[in-house]
Coordinates of C-alpha atoms in Angstrom, one line a residue:
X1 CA 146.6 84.4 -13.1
X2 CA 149.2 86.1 -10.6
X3 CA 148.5 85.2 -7.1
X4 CA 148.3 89.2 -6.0
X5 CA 145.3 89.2 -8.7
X6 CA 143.9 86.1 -7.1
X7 CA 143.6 86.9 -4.1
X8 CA 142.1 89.9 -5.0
X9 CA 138.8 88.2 -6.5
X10 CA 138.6 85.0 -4.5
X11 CA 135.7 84.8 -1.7
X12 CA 136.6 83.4 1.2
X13 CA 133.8 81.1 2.8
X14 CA 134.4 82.3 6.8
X15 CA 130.8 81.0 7.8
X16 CA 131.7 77.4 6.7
X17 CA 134.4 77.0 8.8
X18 CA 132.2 78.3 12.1
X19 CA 130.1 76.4 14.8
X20 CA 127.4 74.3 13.3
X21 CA 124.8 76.5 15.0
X22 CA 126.3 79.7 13.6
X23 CA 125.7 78.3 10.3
X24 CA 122.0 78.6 10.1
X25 CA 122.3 82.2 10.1
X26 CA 121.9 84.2 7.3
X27 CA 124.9 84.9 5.7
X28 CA 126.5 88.0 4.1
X29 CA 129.2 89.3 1.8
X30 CA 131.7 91.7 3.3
X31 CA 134.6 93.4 1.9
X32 CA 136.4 94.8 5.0
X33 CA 138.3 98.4 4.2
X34 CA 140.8 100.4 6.3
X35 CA 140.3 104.1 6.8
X36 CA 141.6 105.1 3.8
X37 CA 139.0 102.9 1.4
X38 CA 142.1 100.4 0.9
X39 CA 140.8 96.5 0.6
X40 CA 142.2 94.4 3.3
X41 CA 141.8 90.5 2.4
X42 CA 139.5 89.0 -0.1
X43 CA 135.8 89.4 -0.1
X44 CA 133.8 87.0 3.1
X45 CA 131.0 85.7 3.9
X46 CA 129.7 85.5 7.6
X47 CA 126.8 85.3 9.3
X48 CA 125.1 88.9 9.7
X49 CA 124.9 88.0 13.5
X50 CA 128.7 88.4 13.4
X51 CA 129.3 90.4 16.3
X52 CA 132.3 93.1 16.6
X53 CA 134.6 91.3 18.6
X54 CA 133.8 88.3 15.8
X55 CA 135.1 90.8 13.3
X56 CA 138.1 92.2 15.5
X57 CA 139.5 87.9 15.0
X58 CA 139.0 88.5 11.8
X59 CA 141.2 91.6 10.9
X60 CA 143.6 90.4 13.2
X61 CA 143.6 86.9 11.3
X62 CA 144.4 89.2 8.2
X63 CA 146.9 91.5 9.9
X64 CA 148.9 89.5 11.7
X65 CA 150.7 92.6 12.7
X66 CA 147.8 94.3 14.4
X67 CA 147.1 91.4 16.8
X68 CA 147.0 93.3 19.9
X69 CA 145.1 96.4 18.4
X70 CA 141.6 96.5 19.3
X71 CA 139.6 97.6 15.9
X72 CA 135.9 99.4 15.6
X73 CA 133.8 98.9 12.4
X74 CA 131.3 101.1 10.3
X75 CA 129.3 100.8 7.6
X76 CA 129.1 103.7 6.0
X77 CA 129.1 106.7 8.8
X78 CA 127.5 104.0 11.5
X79 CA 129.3 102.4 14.0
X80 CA 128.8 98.7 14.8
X81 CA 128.4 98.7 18.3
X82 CA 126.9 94.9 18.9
X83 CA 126.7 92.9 15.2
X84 CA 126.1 93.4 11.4
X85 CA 122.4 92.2 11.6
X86 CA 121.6 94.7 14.4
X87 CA 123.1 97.6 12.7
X88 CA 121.2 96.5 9.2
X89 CA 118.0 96.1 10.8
X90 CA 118.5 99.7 12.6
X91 CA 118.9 101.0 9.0
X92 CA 115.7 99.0 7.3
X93 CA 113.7 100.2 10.6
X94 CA 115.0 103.9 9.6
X95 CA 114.3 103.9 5.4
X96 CA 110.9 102.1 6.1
X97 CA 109.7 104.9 8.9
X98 CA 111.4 107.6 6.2
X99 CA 108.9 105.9 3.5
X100 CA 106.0 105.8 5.6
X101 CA 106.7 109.8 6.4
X102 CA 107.3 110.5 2.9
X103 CA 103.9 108.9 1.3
X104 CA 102.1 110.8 4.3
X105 CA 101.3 107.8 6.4
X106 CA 100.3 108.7 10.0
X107 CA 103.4 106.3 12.0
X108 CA 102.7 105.8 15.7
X109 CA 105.6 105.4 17.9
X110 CA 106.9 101.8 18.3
X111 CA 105.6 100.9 14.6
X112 CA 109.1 100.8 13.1
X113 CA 109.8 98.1 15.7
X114 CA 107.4 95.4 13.5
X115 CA 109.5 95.5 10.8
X116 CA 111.0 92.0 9.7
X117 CA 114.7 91.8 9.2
X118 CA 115.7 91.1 5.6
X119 CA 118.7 89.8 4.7
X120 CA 120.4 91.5 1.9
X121 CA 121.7 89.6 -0.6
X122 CA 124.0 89.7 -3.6
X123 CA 125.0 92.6 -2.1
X124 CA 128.7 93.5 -0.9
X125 CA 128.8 95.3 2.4
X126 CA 132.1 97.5 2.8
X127 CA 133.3 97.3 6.3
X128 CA 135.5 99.8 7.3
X129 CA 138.0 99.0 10.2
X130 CA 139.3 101.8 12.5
X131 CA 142.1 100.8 14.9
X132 CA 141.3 102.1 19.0
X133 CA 144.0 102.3 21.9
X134 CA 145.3 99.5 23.2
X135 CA 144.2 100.4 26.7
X136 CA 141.4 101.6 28.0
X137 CA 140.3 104.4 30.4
X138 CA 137.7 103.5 33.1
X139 CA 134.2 105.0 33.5
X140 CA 134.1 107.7 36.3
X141 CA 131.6 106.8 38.8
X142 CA 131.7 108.8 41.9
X143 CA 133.4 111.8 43.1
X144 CA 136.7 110.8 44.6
X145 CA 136.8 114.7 47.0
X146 CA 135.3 118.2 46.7
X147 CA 138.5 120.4 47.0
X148 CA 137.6 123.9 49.9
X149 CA 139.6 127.1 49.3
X150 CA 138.4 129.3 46.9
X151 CA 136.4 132.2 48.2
X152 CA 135.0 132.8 45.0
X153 CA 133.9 131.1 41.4
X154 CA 136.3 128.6 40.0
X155 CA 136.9 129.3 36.5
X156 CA 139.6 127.7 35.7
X157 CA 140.8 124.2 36.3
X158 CA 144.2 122.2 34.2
X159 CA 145.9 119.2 35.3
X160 CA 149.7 119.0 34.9
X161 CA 151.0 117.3 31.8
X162 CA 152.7 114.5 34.0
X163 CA 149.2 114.3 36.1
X164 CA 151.1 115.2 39.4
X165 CA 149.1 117.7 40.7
X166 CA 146.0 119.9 39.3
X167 CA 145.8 124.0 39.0
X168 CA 142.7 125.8 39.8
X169 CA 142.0 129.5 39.3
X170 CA 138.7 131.8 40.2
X171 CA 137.6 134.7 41.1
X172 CA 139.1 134.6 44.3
X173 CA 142.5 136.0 42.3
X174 CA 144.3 133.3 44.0
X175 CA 145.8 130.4 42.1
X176 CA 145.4 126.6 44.4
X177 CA 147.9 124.0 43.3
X178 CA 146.4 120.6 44.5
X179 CA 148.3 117.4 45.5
X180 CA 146.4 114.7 43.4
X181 CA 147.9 111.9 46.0
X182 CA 146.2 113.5 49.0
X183 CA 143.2 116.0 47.3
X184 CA 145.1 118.6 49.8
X185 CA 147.0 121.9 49.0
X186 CA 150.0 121.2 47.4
X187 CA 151.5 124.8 48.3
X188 CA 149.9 128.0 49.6
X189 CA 148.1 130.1 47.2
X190 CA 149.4 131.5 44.5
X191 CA 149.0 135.5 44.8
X192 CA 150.3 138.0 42.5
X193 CA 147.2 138.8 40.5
X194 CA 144.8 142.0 41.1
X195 CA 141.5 140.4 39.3
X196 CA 140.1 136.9 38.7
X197 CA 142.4 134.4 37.3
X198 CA 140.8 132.9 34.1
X199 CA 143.3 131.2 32.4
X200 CA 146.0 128.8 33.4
X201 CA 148.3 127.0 31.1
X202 CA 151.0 124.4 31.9
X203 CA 153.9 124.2 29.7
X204 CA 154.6 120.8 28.0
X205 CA 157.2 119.8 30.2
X206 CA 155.6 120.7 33.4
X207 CA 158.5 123.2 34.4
X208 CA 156.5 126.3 34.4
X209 CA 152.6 127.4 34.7
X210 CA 151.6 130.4 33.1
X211 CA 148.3 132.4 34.5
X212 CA 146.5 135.3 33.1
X213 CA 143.5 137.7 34.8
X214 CA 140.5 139.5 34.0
X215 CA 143.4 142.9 34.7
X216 CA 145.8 142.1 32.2
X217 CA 148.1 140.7 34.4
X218 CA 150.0 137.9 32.9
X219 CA 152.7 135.4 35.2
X220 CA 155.4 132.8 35.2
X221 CA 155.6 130.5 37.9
X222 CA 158.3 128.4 38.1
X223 CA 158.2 125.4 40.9
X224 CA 161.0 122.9 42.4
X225 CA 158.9 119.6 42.3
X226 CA 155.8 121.2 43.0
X227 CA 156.8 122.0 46.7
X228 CA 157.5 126.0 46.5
X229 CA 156.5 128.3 43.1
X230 CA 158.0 131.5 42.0
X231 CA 156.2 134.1 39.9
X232 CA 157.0 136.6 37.6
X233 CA 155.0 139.4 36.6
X234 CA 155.1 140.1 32.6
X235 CA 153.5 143.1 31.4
X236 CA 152.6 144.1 28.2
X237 CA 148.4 143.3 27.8
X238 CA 146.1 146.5 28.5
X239 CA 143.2 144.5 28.5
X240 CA 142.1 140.9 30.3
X241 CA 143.9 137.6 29.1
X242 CA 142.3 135.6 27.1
X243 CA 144.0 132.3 25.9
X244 CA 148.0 131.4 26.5
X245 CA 149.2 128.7 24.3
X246 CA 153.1 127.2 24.9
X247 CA 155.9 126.3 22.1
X248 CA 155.2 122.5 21.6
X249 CA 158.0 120.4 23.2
X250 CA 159.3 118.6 19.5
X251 CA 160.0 122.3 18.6
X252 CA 161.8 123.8 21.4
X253 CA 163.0 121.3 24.4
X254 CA 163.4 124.4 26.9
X255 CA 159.7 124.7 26.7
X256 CA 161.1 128.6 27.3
X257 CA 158.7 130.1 24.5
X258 CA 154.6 131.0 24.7
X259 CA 152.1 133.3 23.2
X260 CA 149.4 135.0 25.0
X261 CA 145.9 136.4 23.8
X262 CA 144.1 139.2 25.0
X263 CA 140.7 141.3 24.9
X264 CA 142.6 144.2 23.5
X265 CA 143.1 142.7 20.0
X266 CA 146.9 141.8 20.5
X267 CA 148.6 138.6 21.2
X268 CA 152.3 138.5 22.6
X269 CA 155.2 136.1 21.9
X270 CA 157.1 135.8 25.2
X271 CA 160.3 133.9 26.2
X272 CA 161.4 133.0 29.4
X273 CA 164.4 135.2 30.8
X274 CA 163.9 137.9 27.9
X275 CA 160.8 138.8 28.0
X276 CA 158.5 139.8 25.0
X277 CA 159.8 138.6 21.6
X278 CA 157.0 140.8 19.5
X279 CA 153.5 141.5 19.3
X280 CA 150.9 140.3 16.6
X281 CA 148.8 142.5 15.7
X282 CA 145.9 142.1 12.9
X283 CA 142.6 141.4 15.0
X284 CA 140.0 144.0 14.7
X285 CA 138.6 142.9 18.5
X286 CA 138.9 141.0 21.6
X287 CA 141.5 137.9 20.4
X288 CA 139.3 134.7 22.1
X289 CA 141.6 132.2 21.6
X290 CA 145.5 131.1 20.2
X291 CA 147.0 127.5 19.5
X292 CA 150.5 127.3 18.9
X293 CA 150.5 124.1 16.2
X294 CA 152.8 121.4 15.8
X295 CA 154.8 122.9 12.7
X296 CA 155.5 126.0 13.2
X297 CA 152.1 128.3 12.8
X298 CA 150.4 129.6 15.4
X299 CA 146.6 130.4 15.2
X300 CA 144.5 132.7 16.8
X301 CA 140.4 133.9 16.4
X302 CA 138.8 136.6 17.4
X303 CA 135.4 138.6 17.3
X304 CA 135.8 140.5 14.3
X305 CA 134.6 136.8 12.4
X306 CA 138.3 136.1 11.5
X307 CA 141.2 133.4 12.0
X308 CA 144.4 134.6 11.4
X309 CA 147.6 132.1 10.7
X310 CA 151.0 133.5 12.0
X311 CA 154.8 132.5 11.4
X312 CA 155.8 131.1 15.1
X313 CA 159.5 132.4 13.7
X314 CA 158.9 135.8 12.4
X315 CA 155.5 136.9 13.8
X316 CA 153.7 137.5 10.4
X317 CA 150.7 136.6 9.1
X318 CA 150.4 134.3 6.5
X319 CA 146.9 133.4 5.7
X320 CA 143.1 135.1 7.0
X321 CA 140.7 132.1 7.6
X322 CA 136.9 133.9 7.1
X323 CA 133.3 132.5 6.9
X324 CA 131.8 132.6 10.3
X325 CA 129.0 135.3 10.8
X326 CA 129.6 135.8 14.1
X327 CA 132.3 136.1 17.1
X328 CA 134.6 133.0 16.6
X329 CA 134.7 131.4 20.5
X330 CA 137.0 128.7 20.2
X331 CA 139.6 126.9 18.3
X332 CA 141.2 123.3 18.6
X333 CA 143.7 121.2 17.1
X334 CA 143.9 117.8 15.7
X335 CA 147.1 117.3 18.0
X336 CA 146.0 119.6 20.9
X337 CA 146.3 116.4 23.3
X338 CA 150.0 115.3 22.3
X339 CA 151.1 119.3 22.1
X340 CA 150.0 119.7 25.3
X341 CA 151.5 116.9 27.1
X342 CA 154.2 116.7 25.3
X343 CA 156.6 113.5 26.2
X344 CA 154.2 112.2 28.8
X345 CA 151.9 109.6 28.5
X346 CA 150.1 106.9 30.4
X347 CA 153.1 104.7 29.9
X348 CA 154.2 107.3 32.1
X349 CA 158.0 107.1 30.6
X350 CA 161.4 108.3 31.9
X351 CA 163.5 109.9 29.1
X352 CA 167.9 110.6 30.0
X353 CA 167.7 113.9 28.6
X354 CA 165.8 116.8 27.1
X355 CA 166.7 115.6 23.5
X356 CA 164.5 112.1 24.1
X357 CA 161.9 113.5 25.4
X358 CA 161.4 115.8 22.4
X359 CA 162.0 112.7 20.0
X360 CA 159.3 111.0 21.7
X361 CA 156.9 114.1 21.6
X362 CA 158.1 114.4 17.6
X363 CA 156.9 110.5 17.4
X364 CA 153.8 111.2 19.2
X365 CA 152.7 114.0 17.5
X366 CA 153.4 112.6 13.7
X367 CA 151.0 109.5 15.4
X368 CA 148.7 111.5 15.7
X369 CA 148.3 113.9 12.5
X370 CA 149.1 110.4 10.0
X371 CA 145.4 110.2 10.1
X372 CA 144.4 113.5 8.6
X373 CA 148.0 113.3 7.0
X374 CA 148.3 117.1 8.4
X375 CA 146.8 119.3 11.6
X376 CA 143.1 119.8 11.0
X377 CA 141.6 123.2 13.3
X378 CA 138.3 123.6 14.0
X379 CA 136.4 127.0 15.0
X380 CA 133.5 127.4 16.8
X381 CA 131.4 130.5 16.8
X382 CA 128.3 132.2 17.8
X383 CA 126.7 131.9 14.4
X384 CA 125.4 128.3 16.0
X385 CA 128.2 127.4 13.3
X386 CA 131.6 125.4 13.5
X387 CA 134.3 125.2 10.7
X388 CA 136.3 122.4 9.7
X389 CA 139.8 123.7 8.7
X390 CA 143.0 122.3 7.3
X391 CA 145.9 125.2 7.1
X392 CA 148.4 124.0 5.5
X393 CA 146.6 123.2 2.1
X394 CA 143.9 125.6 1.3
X395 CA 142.4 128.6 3.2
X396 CA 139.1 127.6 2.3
X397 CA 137.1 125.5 4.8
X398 CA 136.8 121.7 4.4
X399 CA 133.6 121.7 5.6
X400 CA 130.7 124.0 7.9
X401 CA 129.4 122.0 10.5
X402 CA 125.9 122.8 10.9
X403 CA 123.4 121.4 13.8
X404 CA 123.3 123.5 16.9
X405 CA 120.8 125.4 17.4
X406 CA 122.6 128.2 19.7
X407 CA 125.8 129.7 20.5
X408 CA 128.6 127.1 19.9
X409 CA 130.9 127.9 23.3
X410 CA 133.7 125.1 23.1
X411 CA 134.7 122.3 20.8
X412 CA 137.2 119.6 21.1
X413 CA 139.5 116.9 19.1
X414 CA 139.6 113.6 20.7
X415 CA 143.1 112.3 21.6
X416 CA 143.5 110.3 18.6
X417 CA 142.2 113.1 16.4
X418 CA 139.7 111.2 15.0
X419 CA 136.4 112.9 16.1
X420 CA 135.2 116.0 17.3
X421 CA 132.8 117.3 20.1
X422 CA 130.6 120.4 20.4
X423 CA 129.3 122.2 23.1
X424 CA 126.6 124.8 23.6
X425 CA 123.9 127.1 24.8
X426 CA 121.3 124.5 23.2
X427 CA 122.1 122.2 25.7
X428 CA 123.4 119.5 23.6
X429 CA 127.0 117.7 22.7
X430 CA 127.6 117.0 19.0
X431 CA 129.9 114.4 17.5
X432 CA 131.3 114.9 14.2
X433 CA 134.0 112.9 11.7
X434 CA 137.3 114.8 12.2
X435 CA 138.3 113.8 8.7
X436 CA 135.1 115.0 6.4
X437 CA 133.1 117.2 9.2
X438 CA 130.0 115.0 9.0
X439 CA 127.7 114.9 11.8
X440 CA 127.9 111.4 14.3
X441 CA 125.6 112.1 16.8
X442 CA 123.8 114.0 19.4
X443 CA 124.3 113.9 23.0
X444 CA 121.2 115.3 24.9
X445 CA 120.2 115.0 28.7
X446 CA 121.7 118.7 30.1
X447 CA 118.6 120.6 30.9
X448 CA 120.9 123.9 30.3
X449 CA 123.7 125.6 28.0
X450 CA 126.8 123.2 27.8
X451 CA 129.8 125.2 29.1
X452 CA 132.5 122.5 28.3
X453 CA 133.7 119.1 27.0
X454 CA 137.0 116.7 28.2
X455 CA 137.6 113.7 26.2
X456 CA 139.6 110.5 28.0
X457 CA 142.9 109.3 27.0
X458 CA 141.3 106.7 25.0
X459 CA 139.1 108.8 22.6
X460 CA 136.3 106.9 24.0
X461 CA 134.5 108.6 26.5
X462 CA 133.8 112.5 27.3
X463 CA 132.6 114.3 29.8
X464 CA 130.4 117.4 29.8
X465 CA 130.3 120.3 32.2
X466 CA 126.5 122.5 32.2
X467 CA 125.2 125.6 33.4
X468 CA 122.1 122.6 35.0
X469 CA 125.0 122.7 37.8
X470 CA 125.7 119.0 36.5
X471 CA 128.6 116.9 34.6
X472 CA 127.5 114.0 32.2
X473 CA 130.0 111.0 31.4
X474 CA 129.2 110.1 27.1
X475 CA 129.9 107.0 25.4
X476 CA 131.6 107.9 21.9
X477 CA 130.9 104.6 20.2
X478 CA 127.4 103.6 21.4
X479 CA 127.0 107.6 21.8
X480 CA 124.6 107.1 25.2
X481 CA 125.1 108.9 28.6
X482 CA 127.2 106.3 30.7
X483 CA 127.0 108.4 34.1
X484 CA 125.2 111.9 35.0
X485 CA 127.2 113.1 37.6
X486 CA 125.9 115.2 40.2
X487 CA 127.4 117.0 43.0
X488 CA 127.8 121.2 42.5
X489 CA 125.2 123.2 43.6
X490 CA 126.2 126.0 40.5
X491 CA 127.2 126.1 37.0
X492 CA 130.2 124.1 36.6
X493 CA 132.1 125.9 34.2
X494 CA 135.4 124.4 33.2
X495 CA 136.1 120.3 33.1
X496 CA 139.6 118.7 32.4
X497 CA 140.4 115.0 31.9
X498 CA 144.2 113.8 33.9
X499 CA 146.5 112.9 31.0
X500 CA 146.9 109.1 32.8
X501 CA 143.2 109.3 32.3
X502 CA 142.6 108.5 36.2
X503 CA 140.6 111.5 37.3
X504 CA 137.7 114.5 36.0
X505 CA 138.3 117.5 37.5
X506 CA 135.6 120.3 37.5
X507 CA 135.1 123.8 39.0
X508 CA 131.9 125.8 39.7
X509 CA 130.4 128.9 40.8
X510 CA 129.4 127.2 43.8
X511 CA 133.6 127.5 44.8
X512 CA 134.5 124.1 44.5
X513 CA 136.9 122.1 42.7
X514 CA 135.5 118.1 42.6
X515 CA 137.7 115.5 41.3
X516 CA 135.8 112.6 39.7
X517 CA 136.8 108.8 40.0
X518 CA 135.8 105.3 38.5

């Protein structure tokens, strides 16, 4: 028999060459899997205590390659957060309550809990292993300062992609650059708009910060190491700004090139030092948000229902994305982390030249989409609906992600593009499988709507920001609140997480900006 075909069908015995006490467990047979269903190793046997990091040896006694990579495990579409038998049991607890429910047996809480665990036998349990960063991010804890300035709401906060300093914008009309070092000013306000400043948008090289208000008015500001900033006024918009969405660093190293949306149903290509390249016009009403993707398309939703695909190059449309009911609110992107940040990371690099750093943001960004093998977008709406999209291959939806019971307002790819989370006026956070759209979890303990969501650098936390005046810190693998976070006296409407994964920052009706800290 060839070896390759040997290997395939032998067993390996693991629990016979364990701790003699570890033998008197019940043993199992495994087959452990990588995300793509590919077999990794023979068929095992262990002991269904085996607990994750138990399994993480293992992998990493199969891979030698992947020594230093930390691993998670599922069986099926559940994590294993402790061991095998835990998970198991969870699962017998849940089909014998489902039984009981189903024959119309009257089940008082707690009864599941007297079920026995039974070992399942002549039975091959697929575990599938899904490598996790290297490092990890801490848990915020406290709040590390509550930033004084505005005079009015803060709508608006975004960290710098290098994580020097943090923009916050309200409805003061004012724009407050913050020194992350100190929690002080950084600079004097930034004036040049007429109406509340409601979106702010860092390009991915940190050289310039675009700013849009509630007028129309749409600006440039260009800084000298974040110690004086220059603006210039672009007009064009009749209506307020929207969403503004920059050229991704891999595609254009001058980071010289962004689009901008706008309530009166146009988006605008603009480069630096020319001006407006052209106008995109197709919407039907207010554009709510644009993403400018990582080859080449932008896209942009509305409330007409629609998603429209455009040619960064040329401006046309190319594909019409429909199914949602209602007002589409917000899109994301797979790669939305690594587009946005471009070169930097928390290795916090130094590149000699423009031409590096965009090779680096190129590696980083093919990183990332290798999972899905392409960008995957998601669209959220307020037909309680979101929609699971990959553009490049079909125009038709992967999936519709159904659970919420109100107004979807935001939505979110972790960093490593793996999972998404939901947000809305039912109070809740959803997790769902970025590759298939199934649901993962819920997230409940906000008493009102759920304005927005921040994941870590890690793709294991996130943080929520309510109307209940209140942020919540989530686990995504044992899917529990780690922290509620308290401290605004008013709806916190907009949360961002630093790219070196250090600091929360959030900003509420109450005027504050509060930065959050392990």
């Amino acid at each position: 028999m060839p070896r390759a075909k040997a290997r395939r069908t032998e067993i390996v015995d693991v629990a016979a060459e364990t701790a003699p006490d570890e033998t008197e467990q019940p043993q199992v047979l495994i087959q452990l899997q990588d995300e793509t269903g590919t077999r990794t190793g023979p068929q095992m046997v262990v002991p269904v205590g085996a607990t994750v990091a138990q399994l993480d040896d293992l992998v990493s006694s199969i891979m030698t390659d992947t020594a230093d990579t930390p691993f998670a495990f599922f069986l099926g579409d559940n994590q294993i957060t402790s061991s095998l038998k835990a998970l198991l049991h969870a699962r017998q607890k849940e089909e014998w309550l489902d039984r009981q429910l189903s024959m119309g047996k009257r089940v008082k809480r707690g009864d599941e809990d007297n079920v026995e665990f039974k070992n399942p036998e002549e039975t091959v349990l697929n575990v599938t292993f899904r490598p996790q960063s290297i490092f990890k991010v801490r848990a915020l804890s406290r709040c590390a300062a509550s930033l004084d300035g505005h005079s009015e709401a803060v709508l608006v906060v975004s960290f710098s992609p290098d994580g020097k300093c943090l923009a916050t914008g309200g409805g003061d009309k004012d724009i407050r650059i913050w020194d992350l070092d100190t929690s002080l000013p950084a600079v004097d306000p930034l004036k040049g708009h007429r109406h509340w400043v409601q979106v702010l948008s860092w390009s991915p090289d940190a050289s310039y910060l675009a700013s849009g208000s509630r007028d129309g008015g749409l600006m440039v500001w260009k800084h000298n190491a974040f110690t004086s900033f220059v603006g210039t006024s672009l007009r064009g918009h009749k209506n307020y700004l929207s969403h503004i969405a920059w050229e991704p660093l891999h595609a254009n190293k001058k980071c010289d090139r962004f689009v901008s949306a706008s309530k009166d149903m146009s988006l605008r290509v603009w480069r630096l030092g020319s001006g407006l390249e052209f106008t995109l016009s197709g919407h039907q009403a207010c554009v709510t948000c644009v993403k400018w993707g990582g080859d080449g398309q932008i896209f942009s939703s509305s409330q007409d229902k629609s998603i429209m695909v455009w040619d960064a190059a040329t401006g046309s449309p190319t594909q019409q994305l429909q199914g949602h009911g209602h007002w589409v609110n917000f899109l994301a992107l797979s790669s939305d982390l690594v587009l946005r940040t471009g070169a930097f990371d928390h290795e916090q690099r130094s590149f000699a030249d423009k031409d590096a750093a965009a090779s680096y943001a190129l590696e980083r960004y093919n990183k990332v989409i290798a999972f899905t093998k392409s960008e995957r977008l998601v669209s959220c709406s307020d037909d309680n609906t979101m929609f699971l999209w990959n553009p490049s291959q079909s125009k038709l939806p992967i999936a519709r992600l159904t659970g919420h019971q109100g107004a979807v307002f935001h939505v979110a790819f972790a960093p490593d593009g793996r999972t998404i989370a939901s947000c809305g006026a039912d109070k809740s956070v959803k997790l769902w499988n970025a590759a298939d759209g199934k649901f993962i979890a819920t997230l409940r303990g906000h008493v009102s709507a759920v304005y927005h969501v921040s994941w870590s650098l890690d793709s294991r936390m996130l943080v929520s920001g309510s109307r209940d005046s209140t942020l919540k810190l989530w686990s995504a693998v044992n899917h529990d609140m780690i922290e509620n976070l308290p401290g605004h006296s008013d709806e916190v409407f907009s949360t961002d997480w630093s790219p070196d994964g250090r600091t929360v920052a959030s900003g509420s009706k109450d005027k504050k900006v509060r930065l959050w800290v392990h």
